[in-house]
Amino acid sequence: MAVWQWIRCFSGPHLQRIHRTPDQTRPDGRSSRRGFNYQPRGLEKHTDSILGWASTVWSLSYYSSPLLLCYLYRKGYICSSKLVPVSQYLGTILICLLGVACLREYAEHSARDFITNETAELGWGRWKNPEYLQFISVLEETKRNHSAENKKKLRGFTFDFPHWPLDFSWREVTSSKLSKTGVSLLKPEPKLRGTADSILYSVRTLPCHIIGYLVAHTFGRRMLYPGSVGLLHKAMKPMLTQGQAKLIEEYDGQRNKLVACDGNEIDTMFVDRRRDGGRNGKTLVICCEGNAGFYEVGCMNTPLDAGYSVLGWNHPGFADSTGVPFPQNEANAMDVVIQFAVHKLGFQLNDIIIYAWSIGGFTATWAVMSYPEIQSLVLDASFDDLLPLALKVMPESWRPLVQYTVRQYMNLNNAEQLLKYQGPVLLIRRSRDEIITTGGPEDIMSNRGNDLLLKLLQFRYPKIMTDEGIRVVKQWLGASNPLEEASVYSGYEVDDGWCESVLQSYQTDRDVLFPWSVGEDMTQEGRRQLALFLARKYMRNFESTHCTPLPASEFHSPWRL
């Protein structure tokens, strides 16, 4: 029995934090903190430090391996006579690290008092640590019996996510959307060519295809999604742990593991406000983070402060979610998150708002395109298409390669997906955005959020958004501050009541889907008024830079007639 218990501890996950509910107190009588970080002592602490350094060295070696290999090659070290001794040294190091891992389990230290107020006896490592033994018992019991009571006990601990029991899988719901690779995506239309031309074209462009694949799967993906880089995750680990603890201990957050159709494990956090009695609690806001954002410290806080129920999730490859954040994997993850919200959490699609920040607009627009019954969509600091932004940061001579790579592997076509959605939309533009502008933060007209708005309005209201309508909307978008924006709006004497009545009348008489033909028989002055009215309803300006957290006061449900 003792041997089996030791094996459980040896193979068990690393325990990071023990959470407490507000009515629990620590053995020393303090209740100011609802939880505490698990702190190994003695040799266990030092061996953890050694293993941590080894992991960091491995990460640095991995990312610098191309340069390291070139250096070794130039020095003549890549040959059999040199590699054999090196492999022996590496083997010795691996054996030592294995010994350190074993030593960690036997490391002598004084254990802290546990929740039961019993004094922990001196012991050996995890094997004699009552905190860890309590945790490993709860974990194994939950794996055997995945009941609500056991899951509630398990949520009192934060530990290595690969050991977290599965909470929901895409296999639990039959979906006709799935193909061999996963959910369906909009693909760029292929160019029509003759058979001979196609073969010749394929041969000529083969080098570009190979280079594009290598670029996308190496530094390209990491430049686009820096949050998937392991070194960044290691650097942010203390902040992520603190943010997760806040969500669990202050908001009673529920962590869950979802498995998408591609096998990726998605780490999620759900805060349920339905029992609070607030006006917004029955509405679920699903948050889609940016390219370096995590639910622990990301945009979840905005709808939380506004009183909504909130479901956050991490991109594939971010923090504890597995995989890599290519568009197909992103859409697969978004799909299982929505299925989880509906079939496990009990929300209807028309009770769900999708809220996205920055690059999260891709999964958000995919969600509303694929699930048109979703209540509404809020896009904060997002863009219409990745390609113009990619061309901005890459050399001009790379243009053909960048175009092919983006369209083939990183086709974040937000506007194209958004036009498939018929529901309410709100766009939030950062007036000093330095990320999604092609001309710099001072050039507000180069903000790609403008293009997203114009494409949406031109699709939904083509008779209003004629050349004149586009001109006045661009004039409004070019306003550098709220005063100038109001001046443009009042300069065209826009009558909000008249505009809304015209649109309501059209909707009542026809009840048709977009695009609408409203404005077809209208004067130029009337179309100008409607164009500005619609622009202000679909977009709100927020005076800030790209990465400033959005205050809850700026989070609104989109306008609807």
mmCIF file with all atom_site columns, C-alpha atoms in Angstrom, residues 412-534:
data_model
loop_
_atom_site.group_PDB
_atom_site.id
_atom_site.type_symbol
_atom_site.label_atom_id
_atom_site.label_alt_id
_atom_site.label_comp_id
_atom_site.label_asym_id
_atom_site.label_entity_id
_atom_site.label_seq_id
_atom_site.pdbx_PDB_ins_code
_atom_site.Cartn_x
_atom_site.Cartn_y
_atom_site.Cartn_z
_atom_site.occupancy
_atom_site.B_iso_or_equiv
_atom_site.pdbx_formal_charge
_atom_site.auth_seq_id
_atom_site.auth_comp_id
_atom_site.auth_asym_id
_atom_site.auth_atom_id
_atom_site.pdbx_PDB_model_num
ATOM 1   C CA . LEU A 1 412 ? -7.875  35.614 -40.930 1.00 0.00 ? 412 LEU A CA 1
ATOM 2   C CA . ASN A 1 413 ? -10.688 36.926 -43.107 1.00 0.00 ? 413 ASN A CA 1
ATOM 3   C CA . ASN A 1 414 ? -12.815 38.576 -40.421 1.00 0.00 ? 414 ASN A CA 1
ATOM 4   C CA . ALA A 1 415 ? -14.881 40.794 -42.730 1.00 0.00 ? 415 ALA A CA 1
ATOM 5   C CA . GLU A 1 416 ? -15.734 37.948 -45.083 1.00 0.00 ? 416 GLU A CA 1
ATOM 6   C CA . GLN A 1 417 ? -17.037 35.874 -42.174 1.00 0.00 ? 417 GLN A CA 1
ATOM 7   C CA . LEU A 1 418 ? -18.853 38.811 -40.585 1.00 0.00 ? 418 LEU A CA 1
ATOM 8   C CA . LEU A 1 419 ? -20.899 39.433 -43.731 1.00 0.00 ? 419 LEU A CA 1
ATOM 9   C CA . LYS A 1 420 ? -22.464 35.975 -43.285 1.00 0.00 ? 420 LYS A CA 1
ATOM 10  C CA . TYR A 1 421 ? -24.036 37.070 -39.978 1.00 0.00 ? 421 TYR A CA 1
ATOM 11  C CA . GLN A 1 422 ? -27.429 38.775 -39.811 1.00 0.00 ? 422 GLN A CA 1
ATOM 12  C CA . GLY A 1 423 ? -27.490 39.736 -36.132 1.00 0.00 ? 423 GLY A CA 1
ATOM 13  C CA . PRO A 1 424 ? -26.558 42.878 -34.167 1.00 0.00 ? 424 PRO A CA 1
ATOM 14  C CA . VAL A 1 425 ? -22.910 43.973 -34.310 1.00 0.00 ? 425 VAL A CA 1
ATOM 15  C CA . LEU A 1 426 ? -20.920 46.544 -32.341 1.00 0.00 ? 426 LEU A CA 1
ATOM 16  C CA . LEU A 1 427 ? -17.421 47.599 -33.398 1.00 0.00 ? 427 LEU A CA 1
ATOM 17  C CA . ILE A 1 428 ? -15.193 49.381 -30.876 1.00 0.00 ? 428 ILE A CA 1
ATOM 18  C CA . ARG A 1 429 ? -12.362 51.396 -32.421 1.00 0.00 ? 429 ARG A CA 1
ATOM 19  C CA . ARG A 1 430 ? -9.329  52.530 -30.422 1.00 0.00 ? 430 ARG A CA 1
ATOM 20  C CA . SER A 1 431 ? -8.605  56.109 -31.488 1.00 0.00 ? 431 SER A CA 1
ATOM 21  C CA . ARG A 1 432 ? -4.847  55.784 -30.791 1.00 0.00 ? 432 ARG A CA 1
ATOM 22  C CA . ASP A 1 433 ? -4.438  52.193 -31.914 1.00 0.00 ? 433 ASP A CA 1
ATOM 23  C CA . GLU A 1 434 ? -0.824  51.421 -32.795 1.00 0.00 ? 434 GLU A CA 1
ATOM 24  C CA . ILE A 1 435 ? -1.282  47.760 -33.787 1.00 0.00 ? 435 ILE A CA 1
ATOM 25  C CA . ILE A 1 436 ? -4.020  47.483 -36.417 1.00 0.00 ? 436 ILE A CA 1
ATOM 26  C CA . THR A 1 437 ? -3.129  50.667 -38.290 1.00 0.00 ? 437 THR A CA 1
ATOM 27  C CA . THR A 1 438 ? -1.091  50.543 -41.497 1.00 0.00 ? 438 THR A CA 1
ATOM 28  C CA . GLY A 1 439 ? 0.154   54.116 -41.225 1.00 0.00 ? 439 GLY A CA 1
ATOM 29  C CA . GLY A 1 440 ? 0.862   54.611 -37.505 1.00 0.00 ? 440 GLY A CA 1
ATOM 30  C CA . PRO A 1 441 ? -1.320  55.431 -34.464 1.00 0.00 ? 441 PRO A CA 1
ATOM 31  C CA . GLU A 1 442 ? -1.587  59.113 -35.452 1.00 0.00 ? 442 GLU A CA 1
ATOM 32  C CA . ASP A 1 443 ? -3.172  58.149 -38.804 1.00 0.00 ? 443 ASP A CA 1
ATOM 33  C CA . ILE A 1 444 ? -6.639  57.170 -37.657 1.00 0.00 ? 444 ILE A CA 1
ATOM 34  C CA . MET A 1 445 ? -7.830  56.630 -41.220 1.00 0.00 ? 445 MET A CA 1
ATOM 35  C CA . SER A 1 446 ? -5.382  53.728 -41.607 1.00 0.00 ? 446 SER A CA 1
ATOM 36  C CA . ASN A 1 447 ? -7.086  51.845 -38.759 1.00 0.00 ? 447 ASN A CA 1
ATOM 37  C CA . ARG A 1 448 ? -8.350  48.589 -40.274 1.00 0.00 ? 448 ARG A CA 1
ATOM 38  C CA . GLY A 1 449 ? -11.409 48.801 -38.051 1.00 0.00 ? 449 GLY A CA 1
ATOM 39  C CA . ASN A 1 450 ? -12.616 51.488 -40.480 1.00 0.00 ? 450 ASN A CA 1
ATOM 40  C CA . ASP A 1 451 ? -12.466 48.995 -43.338 1.00 0.00 ? 451 ASP A CA 1
ATOM 41  C CA . LEU A 1 452 ? -14.389 46.463 -41.261 1.00 0.00 ? 452 LEU A CA 1
ATOM 42  C CA . LEU A 1 453 ? -17.174 49.007 -40.673 1.00 0.00 ? 453 LEU A CA 1
ATOM 43  C CA . LEU A 1 454 ? -17.323 50.130 -44.305 1.00 0.00 ? 454 LEU A CA 1
ATOM 44  C CA . LYS A 1 455 ? -17.484 46.575 -45.630 1.00 0.00 ? 455 LYS A CA 1
ATOM 45  C CA . LEU A 1 456 ? -20.269 45.716 -43.176 1.00 0.00 ? 456 LEU A CA 1
ATOM 46  C CA . LEU A 1 457 ? -22.336 48.806 -44.015 1.00 0.00 ? 457 LEU A CA 1
ATOM 47  C CA . GLN A 1 458 ? -21.799 48.425 -47.777 1.00 0.00 ? 458 GLN A CA 1
ATOM 48  C CA . PHE A 1 459 ? -23.029 44.835 -47.614 1.00 0.00 ? 459 PHE A CA 1
ATOM 49  C CA . ARG A 1 460 ? -26.042 45.458 -45.388 1.00 0.00 ? 460 ARG A CA 1
ATOM 50  C CA . TYR A 1 461 ? -27.150 48.815 -46.835 1.00 0.00 ? 461 TYR A CA 1
ATOM 51  C CA . PRO A 1 462 ? -25.822 49.037 -50.422 1.00 0.00 ? 462 PRO A CA 1
ATOM 52  C CA . LYS A 1 463 ? -28.340 51.697 -51.530 1.00 0.00 ? 463 LYS A CA 1
ATOM 53  C CA . ILE A 1 464 ? -27.346 53.979 -48.661 1.00 0.00 ? 464 ILE A CA 1
ATOM 54  C CA . MET A 1 465 ? -23.608 53.364 -48.911 1.00 0.00 ? 465 MET A CA 1
ATOM 55  C CA . THR A 1 466 ? -23.173 54.852 -52.368 1.00 0.00 ? 466 THR A CA 1
ATOM 56  C CA . ASP A 1 467 ? -20.111 56.948 -53.167 1.00 0.00 ? 467 ASP A CA 1
ATOM 57  C CA . GLU A 1 468 ? -21.630 59.871 -51.284 1.00 0.00 ? 468 GLU A CA 1
ATOM 58  C CA . GLY A 1 469 ? -22.534 57.722 -48.296 1.00 0.00 ? 469 GLY A CA 1
ATOM 59  C CA . ILE A 1 470 ? -19.004 56.298 -48.160 1.00 0.00 ? 470 ILE A CA 1
ATOM 60  C CA . ARG A 1 471 ? -17.557 59.804 -48.364 1.00 0.00 ? 471 ARG A CA 1
ATOM 61  C CA . VAL A 1 472 ? -19.479 61.171 -45.387 1.00 0.00 ? 472 VAL A CA 1
ATOM 62  C CA . VAL A 1 473 ? -18.799 58.060 -43.291 1.00 0.00 ? 473 VAL A CA 1
ATOM 63  C CA . LYS A 1 474 ? -15.071 58.386 -44.015 1.00 0.00 ? 474 LYS A CA 1
ATOM 64  C CA . GLN A 1 475 ? -15.264 62.037 -42.998 1.00 0.00 ? 475 GLN A CA 1
ATOM 65  C CA . TRP A 1 476 ? -16.842 60.950 -39.700 1.00 0.00 ? 476 TRP A CA 1
ATOM 66  C CA . LEU A 1 477 ? -14.228 58.213 -39.237 1.00 0.00 ? 477 LEU A CA 1
ATOM 67  C CA . GLY A 1 478 ? -11.440 60.746 -39.789 1.00 0.00 ? 478 GLY A CA 1
ATOM 68  C CA . ALA A 1 479 ? -12.477 62.837 -36.789 1.00 0.00 ? 479 ALA A CA 1
ATOM 69  C CA . SER A 1 480 ? -9.537  62.981 -34.384 1.00 0.00 ? 480 SER A CA 1
ATOM 70  C CA . ASN A 1 481 ? -11.547 63.499 -31.182 1.00 0.00 ? 481 ASN A CA 1
ATOM 71  C CA . PRO A 1 482 ? -15.145 63.261 -29.884 1.00 0.00 ? 482 PRO A CA 1
ATOM 72  C CA . LEU A 1 483 ? -15.739 66.989 -30.382 1.00 0.00 ? 483 LEU A CA 1
ATOM 73  C CA . GLU A 1 484 ? -14.768 66.851 -34.043 1.00 0.00 ? 484 GLU A CA 1
ATOM 74  C CA . GLU A 1 485 ? -16.802 63.675 -34.484 1.00 0.00 ? 485 GLU A CA 1
ATOM 75  C CA . ALA A 1 486 ? -19.907 65.391 -33.049 1.00 0.00 ? 486 ALA A CA 1
ATOM 76  C CA . SER A 1 487 ? -19.246 68.380 -35.271 1.00 0.00 ? 487 SER A CA 1
ATOM 77  C CA . VAL A 1 488 ? -19.271 66.234 -38.410 1.00 0.00 ? 488 VAL A CA 1
ATOM 78  C CA . TYR A 1 489 ? -22.454 64.507 -37.275 1.00 0.00 ? 489 TYR A CA 1
ATOM 79  C CA . SER A 1 490 ? -24.308 67.722 -36.487 1.00 0.00 ? 490 SER A CA 1
ATOM 80  C CA . GLY A 1 491 ? -22.969 69.398 -39.635 1.00 0.00 ? 491 GLY A CA 1
ATOM 81  C CA . TYR A 1 492 ? -25.118 67.096 -41.756 1.00 0.00 ? 492 TYR A CA 1
ATOM 82  C CA . GLU A 1 493 ? -28.124 67.726 -39.462 1.00 0.00 ? 493 GLU A CA 1
ATOM 83  C CA . VAL A 1 494 ? -28.750 64.069 -38.820 1.00 0.00 ? 494 VAL A CA 1
ATOM 84  C CA . ASP A 1 495 ? -32.223 63.471 -37.370 1.00 0.00 ? 495 ASP A CA 1
ATOM 85  C CA . ASP A 1 496 ? -31.867 60.292 -35.297 1.00 0.00 ? 496 ASP A CA 1
ATOM 86  C CA . GLY A 1 497 ? -35.620 59.869 -34.822 1.00 0.00 ? 497 GLY A CA 1
ATOM 87  C CA . TRP A 1 498 ? -36.314 60.126 -38.550 1.00 0.00 ? 498 TRP A CA 1
ATOM 88  C CA . CYS A 1 499 ? -33.518 57.711 -39.441 1.00 0.00 ? 499 CYS A CA 1
ATOM 89  C CA . GLU A 1 500 ? -34.704 55.100 -36.960 1.00 0.00 ? 500 GLU A CA 1
ATOM 90  C CA . SER A 1 501 ? -38.335 55.392 -38.116 1.00 0.00 ? 501 SER A CA 1
ATOM 91  C CA . VAL A 1 502 ? -37.300 54.894 -41.765 1.00 0.00 ? 502 VAL A CA 1
ATOM 92  C CA . LEU A 1 503 ? -35.371 51.751 -40.907 1.00 0.00 ? 503 LEU A CA 1
ATOM 93  C CA . GLN A 1 504 ? -38.113 50.386 -38.658 1.00 0.00 ? 504 GLN A CA 1
ATOM 94  C CA . SER A 1 505 ? -40.705 50.968 -41.345 1.00 0.00 ? 505 SER A CA 1
ATOM 95  C CA . TYR A 1 506 ? -38.612 49.138 -43.921 1.00 0.00 ? 506 TYR A CA 1
ATOM 96  C CA . GLN A 1 507 ? -38.054 46.223 -41.554 1.00 0.00 ? 507 GLN A CA 1
ATOM 97  C CA . THR A 1 508 ? -41.754 45.978 -40.653 1.00 0.00 ? 508 THR A CA 1
ATOM 98  C CA . ASP A 1 509 ? -42.991 46.080 -44.245 1.00 0.00 ? 509 ASP A CA 1
ATOM 99  C CA . ARG A 1 510 ? -40.509 43.545 -45.624 1.00 0.00 ? 510 ARG A CA 1
ATOM 100 C CA . ASP A 1 511 ? -38.909 41.555 -42.781 1.00 0.00 ? 511 ASP A CA 1
ATOM 101 C CA . VAL A 1 512 ? -36.087 40.489 -45.077 1.00 0.00 ? 512 VAL A CA 1
ATOM 102 C CA . LEU A 1 513 ? -32.498 39.484 -44.516 1.00 0.00 ? 513 LEU A CA 1
ATOM 103 C CA . PHE A 1 514 ? -29.542 41.676 -45.365 1.00 0.00 ? 514 PHE A CA 1
ATOM 104 C CA . PRO A 1 515 ? -28.689 43.257 -47.751 1.00 0.00 ? 515 PRO A CA 1
ATOM 105 C CA . TRP A 1 516 ? -31.528 45.792 -47.600 1.00 0.00 ? 516 TRP A CA 1
ATOM 106 C CA . SER A 1 517 ? -32.623 48.059 -50.425 1.00 0.00 ? 517 SER A CA 1
ATOM 107 C CA . VAL A 1 518 ? -33.638 50.865 -48.057 1.00 0.00 ? 518 VAL A CA 1
ATOM 108 C CA . GLY A 1 519 ? -32.632 54.273 -49.435 1.00 0.00 ? 519 GLY A CA 1
ATOM 109 C CA . GLU A 1 520 ? -33.198 53.274 -53.049 1.00 0.00 ? 520 GLU A CA 1
ATOM 110 C CA . ASP A 1 521 ? -35.741 56.034 -53.746 1.00 0.00 ? 521 ASP A CA 1
ATOM 111 C CA . MET A 1 522 ? -34.320 58.556 -51.305 1.00 0.00 ? 522 MET A CA 1
ATOM 112 C CA . THR A 1 523 ? -32.709 61.947 -51.772 1.00 0.00 ? 523 THR A CA 1
ATOM 113 C CA . GLN A 1 524 ? -28.972 62.313 -51.424 1.00 0.00 ? 524 GLN A CA 1
ATOM 114 C CA . GLU A 1 525 ? -29.443 64.237 -48.190 1.00 0.00 ? 525 GLU A CA 1
ATOM 115 C CA . GLY A 1 526 ? -31.528 61.420 -46.714 1.00 0.00 ? 526 GLY A CA 1
ATOM 116 C CA . ARG A 1 527 ? -28.924 58.808 -47.646 1.00 0.00 ? 527 ARG A CA 1
ATOM 117 C CA . ARG A 1 528 ? -26.179 60.905 -46.044 1.00 0.00 ? 528 ARG A CA 1
ATOM 118 C CA . GLN A 1 529 ? -28.135 61.123 -42.813 1.00 0.00 ? 529 GLN A CA 1
ATOM 119 C CA . LEU A 1 530 ? -28.804 57.378 -42.770 1.00 0.00 ? 530 LEU A CA 1
ATOM 120 C CA . ALA A 1 531 ? -25.169 56.579 -43.542 1.00 0.00 ? 531 ALA A CA 1
ATOM 121 C CA . LEU A 1 532 ? -23.903 58.640 -40.590 1.00 0.00 ? 532 LEU A CA 1
ATOM 122 C CA . PHE A 1 533 ? -26.668 57.353 -38.313 1.00 0.00 ? 533 PHE A CA 1
ATOM 123 C CA . LEU A 1 534 ? -25.783 53.739 -39.098 1.00 0.00 ? 534 LEU A CA 1
#
